[in-house]
Amino acid sequence: MKKDEARGSRLVTAANDNDIVSDPVVIDAALIRIAEAIGRHIAREHVNARKAANDNDAAPKNPNAPKH
C-alpha cells in the first residue's frame, strides 16, 4: 500500500461539523433581525452626516461688534 492511499482512505470530518438540524424559520428570523440592525445603523449614519453638513446656525438678532 502506498503512502497516498493510506492517507486518503481515512474519513475526515470538519472541525465545525455540528449535528444541529437547521430550522429555516429560526434562520430567517435571525437574518431579518440582523438586516434590521444594519438598516438602522446605516440610517443613523446618514442622519448624522446631514446634521454635520448643515451646521450653519442663523446669526443672533443683535450680534456683538468685533473688538479690536
PDB file of N, CA and C in Angstrom, residues 13-55:
ATOM      1  N   THR A  13     -13.571  14.519   8.965  1.00  0.00           N
ATOM      2  CA  THR A  13     -14.726  15.363   9.269  1.00  0.00           C
ATOM      3  C   THR A  13     -14.245  16.760   9.595  1.00  0.00           C
ATOM      4  N   ALA A  14     -15.047  17.723   9.276  1.00  0.00           N
ATOM      5  CA  ALA A  14     -14.686  19.111   9.538  1.00  0.00           C
ATOM      6  C   ALA A  14     -14.714  19.394  11.033  1.00  0.00           C
ATOM      7  N   ALA A  15     -13.877  20.319  11.471  1.00  0.00           N
ATOM      8  CA  ALA A  15     -13.812  20.656  12.891  1.00  0.00           C
ATOM      9  C   ALA A  15     -15.097  21.314  13.373  1.00  0.00           C
ATOM     10  N   ASN A  16     -15.796  22.014  12.498  1.00  0.00           N
ATOM     11  CA  ASN A  16     -17.020  22.703  12.886  1.00  0.00           C
ATOM     12  C   ASN A  16     -18.270  21.945  12.431  1.00  0.00           C
ATOM     13  N   ASP A  17     -18.159  20.660  12.230  1.00  0.00           N
ATOM     14  CA  ASP A  17     -19.284  19.856  11.766  1.00  0.00           C
ATOM     15  C   ASP A  17     -20.189  19.523  12.955  1.00  0.00           C
ATOM     16  N   ASN A  18     -21.228  20.284  13.122  1.00  0.00           N
ATOM     17  CA  ASN A  18     -22.166  20.073  14.222  1.00  0.00           C
ATOM     18  C   ASN A  18     -23.375  19.294  13.730  1.00  0.00           C
ATOM     19  N   ASP A  19     -23.951  18.523  14.601  1.00  0.00           N
ATOM     20  CA  ASP A  19     -25.122  17.726  14.242  1.00  0.00           C
ATOM     21  C   ASP A  19     -26.416  18.464  14.579  1.00  0.00           C
ATOM     22  N   ILE A  20     -26.436  19.756  14.407  1.00  0.00           N
ATOM     23  CA  ILE A  20     -27.621  20.554  14.716  1.00  0.00           C
ATOM     24  C   ILE A  20     -28.470  20.656  13.452  1.00  0.00           C
ATOM     25  N   VAL A  21     -29.756  20.374  13.598  1.00  0.00           N
ATOM     26  CA  VAL A  21     -30.667  20.481  12.468  1.00  0.00           C
ATOM     27  C   VAL A  21     -31.050  21.946  12.315  1.00  0.00           C
ATOM     28  N   SER A  22     -30.867  22.494  11.126  1.00  0.00           N
ATOM     29  CA  SER A  22     -31.168  23.901  10.882  1.00  0.00           C
ATOM     30  C   SER A  22     -32.658  24.088  10.641  1.00  0.00           C
ATOM     31  N   ASP A  23     -33.262  24.973  11.415  1.00  0.00           N
ATOM     32  CA  ASP A  23     -34.672  25.307  11.248  1.00  0.00           C
ATOM     33  C   ASP A  23     -34.758  26.559  10.382  1.00  0.00           C
ATOM     34  N   PRO A  24     -35.326  26.468   9.189  1.00  0.00           N
ATOM     35  CA  PRO A  24     -35.368  27.636   8.289  1.00  0.00           C
ATOM     36  C   PRO A  24     -36.097  28.831   8.886  1.00  0.00           C
ATOM     37  N   VAL A  25     -37.091  28.596   9.703  1.00  0.00           N
ATOM     38  CA  VAL A  25     -37.834  29.707  10.308  1.00  0.00           C
ATOM     39  C   VAL A  25     -36.940  30.473  11.274  1.00  0.00           C
ATOM     40  N   VAL A  26     -36.169  29.764  12.065  1.00  0.00           N
ATOM     41  CA  VAL A  26     -35.262  30.411  13.020  1.00  0.00           C
ATOM     42  C   VAL A  26     -34.160  31.157  12.274  1.00  0.00           C
ATOM     43  N   ILE A  27     -33.646  30.551  11.229  1.00  0.00           N
ATOM     44  CA  ILE A  27     -32.591  31.200  10.448  1.00  0.00           C
ATOM     45  C   ILE A  27     -33.120  32.469   9.786  1.00  0.00           C
ATOM     46  N   ASP A  28     -34.313  32.411   9.207  1.00  0.00           N
ATOM     47  CA  ASP A  28     -34.903  33.598   8.575  1.00  0.00           C
ATOM     48  C   ASP A  28     -35.139  34.706   9.593  1.00  0.00           C
ATOM     49  N   ALA A  29     -35.625  34.342  10.782  1.00  0.00           N
ATOM     50  CA  ALA A  29     -35.864  35.352  11.817  1.00  0.00           C
ATOM     51  C   ALA A  29     -34.553  36.018  12.232  1.00  0.00           C
ATOM     52  N   ALA A  30     -33.496  35.231  12.365  1.00  0.00           N
ATOM     53  CA  ALA A  30     -32.201  35.792  12.744  1.00  0.00           C
ATOM     54  C   ALA A  30     -31.659  36.708  11.650  1.00  0.00           C
ATOM     55  N   LEU A  31     -31.795  36.288  10.400  1.00  0.00           N
ATOM     56  CA  LEU A  31     -31.314  37.127   9.296  1.00  0.00           C
ATOM     57  C   LEU A  31     -32.094  38.424   9.183  1.00  0.00           C
ATOM     58  N   ILE A  32     -33.392  38.367   9.410  1.00  0.00           N
ATOM     59  CA  ILE A  32     -34.207  39.587   9.370  1.00  0.00           C
ATOM     60  C   ILE A  32     -33.791  40.537  10.481  1.00  0.00           C
ATOM     61  N   ARG A  33     -33.535  40.003  11.665  1.00  0.00           N
ATOM     62  CA  ARG A  33     -33.117  40.834  12.800  1.00  0.00           C
ATOM     63  C   ARG A  33     -31.780  41.514  12.505  1.00  0.00           C
ATOM     64  N   ILE A  34     -30.854  40.773  11.913  1.00  0.00           N
ATOM     65  CA  ILE A  34     -29.546  41.348  11.560  1.00  0.00           C
ATOM     66  C   ILE A  34     -29.712  42.428  10.491  1.00  0.00           C
ATOM     67  N   ALA A  35     -30.550  42.172   9.488  1.00  0.00           N
ATOM     68  CA  ALA A  35     -30.778  43.156   8.424  1.00  0.00           C
ATOM     69  C   ALA A  35     -31.406  44.432   8.981  1.00  0.00           C
ATOM     70  N   GLU A  36     -32.325  44.287   9.931  1.00  0.00           N
ATOM     71  CA  GLU A  36     -32.941  45.477  10.544  1.00  0.00           C
ATOM     72  C   GLU A  36     -31.899  46.289  11.295  1.00  0.00           C
ATOM     73  N   ALA A  37     -31.024  45.615  12.025  1.00  0.00           N
ATOM     74  CA  ALA A  37     -29.989  46.321  12.782  1.00  0.00           C
ATOM     75  C   ALA A  37     -29.033  47.052  11.845  1.00  0.00           C
ATOM     76  N   ILE A  38     -28.650  46.414  10.755  1.00  0.00           N
ATOM     77  CA  ILE A  38     -27.767  47.057   9.779  1.00  0.00           C
ATOM     78  C   ILE A  38     -28.464  48.263   9.153  1.00  0.00           C
ATOM     79  N   GLY A  39     -29.749  48.113   8.840  1.00  0.00           N
ATOM     80  CA  GLY A  39     -30.502  49.220   8.258  1.00  0.00           C
ATOM     81  C   GLY A  39     -30.589  50.409   9.197  1.00  0.00           C
ATOM     82  N   ARG A  40     -30.831  50.150  10.483  1.00  0.00           N
ATOM     83  CA  ARG A  40     -30.883  51.249  11.460  1.00  0.00           C
ATOM     84  C   ARG A  40     -29.534  51.948  11.567  1.00  0.00           C
ATOM     85  N   HIS A  41     -28.460  51.165  11.545  1.00  0.00           N
ATOM     86  CA  HIS A  41     -27.119  51.748  11.647  1.00  0.00           C
ATOM     87  C   HIS A  41     -26.822  52.643  10.439  1.00  0.00           C
ATOM     88  N   ILE A  42     -27.147  52.175   9.261  1.00  0.00           N
ATOM     89  CA  ILE A  42     -26.925  52.964   8.046  1.00  0.00           C
ATOM     90  C   ILE A  42     -27.777  54.234   8.076  1.00  0.00           C
ATOM     91  N   ALA A  43     -29.025  54.126   8.528  1.00  0.00           N
ATOM     92  CA  ALA A  43     -29.897  55.300   8.606  1.00  0.00           C
ATOM     93  C   ALA A  43     -29.328  56.320   9.581  1.00  0.00           C
ATOM     94  N   ARG A  44     -28.809  55.863  10.733  1.00  0.00           N
ATOM     95  CA  ARG A  44     -28.210  56.787  11.705  1.00  0.00           C
ATOM     96  C   ARG A  44     -27.009  57.506  11.098  1.00  0.00           C
ATOM     97  N   GLU A  45     -26.195  56.769  10.344  1.00  0.00           N
ATOM     98  CA  GLU A  45     -25.034  57.401   9.711  1.00  0.00           C
ATOM     99  C   GLU A  45     -25.463  58.489   8.733  1.00  0.00           C
ATOM    100  N   HIS A  46     -26.507  58.243   7.962  1.00  0.00           N
ATOM    101  CA  HIS A  46     -26.988  59.242   7.008  1.00  0.00           C
ATOM    102  C   HIS A  46     -27.560  60.459   7.716  1.00  0.00           C
ATOM    103  N   VAL A  47     -28.301  60.246   8.796  1.00  0.00           N
ATOM    104  CA  VAL A  47     -28.870  61.370   9.542  1.00  0.00           C
ATOM    105  C   VAL A  47     -27.759  62.204  10.160  1.00  0.00           C
ATOM    106  N   ASN A  48     -26.771  61.542  10.749  1.00  0.00           N
ATOM    107  CA  ASN A  48     -25.666  62.282  11.363  1.00  0.00           C
ATOM    108  C   ASN A  48     -24.849  63.036  10.316  1.00  0.00           C
ATOM    109  N   ALA A  49     -24.687  62.477   9.144  1.00  0.00           N
ATOM    110  CA  ALA A  49     -23.943  63.159   8.089  1.00  0.00           C
ATOM    111  C   ALA A  49     -24.686  64.410   7.628  1.00  0.00           C
ATOM    112  N   ARG A  50     -26.006  64.323   7.547  1.00  0.00           N
ATOM    113  CA  ARG A  50     -26.784  65.506   7.130  1.00  0.00           C
ATOM    114  C   ARG A  50     -26.728  66.601   8.190  1.00  0.00           C
ATOM    115  N   LYS A  51     -26.767  66.212   9.465  1.00  0.00           N
ATOM    116  CA  LYS A  51     -26.668  67.211  10.532  1.00  0.00           C
ATOM    117  C   LYS A  51     -25.300  67.891  10.501  1.00  0.00           C
ATOM    118  N   ALA A  52     -24.257  67.142  10.286  1.00  0.00           N
ATOM    119  CA  ALA A  52     -22.906  67.699  10.270  1.00  0.00           C
ATOM    120  C   ALA A  52     -22.715  68.629   9.079  1.00  0.00           C
ATOM    121  N   ALA A  53     -23.328  68.328   7.963  1.00  0.00           N
ATOM    122  CA  ALA A  53     -23.171  69.157   6.783  1.00  0.00           C
ATOM    123  C   ALA A  53     -23.953  70.460   6.888  1.00  0.00           C
ATOM    124  N   ASN A  54     -24.950  70.489   7.729  1.00  0.00           N
ATOM    125  CA  ASN A  54     -25.791  71.672   7.876  1.00  0.00           C
ATOM    126  C   ASN A  54     -25.575  72.284   9.259  1.00  0.00           C
ATOM    127  N   ASP A  55     -24.343  72.677   9.542  1.00  0.00           N
ATOM    128  CA  ASP A  55     -24.043  73.230  10.859  1.00  0.00           C
ATOM    129  C   ASP A  55     -24.027  74.757  10.868  1.00  0.00           C
TER     130      ASP A  55
END
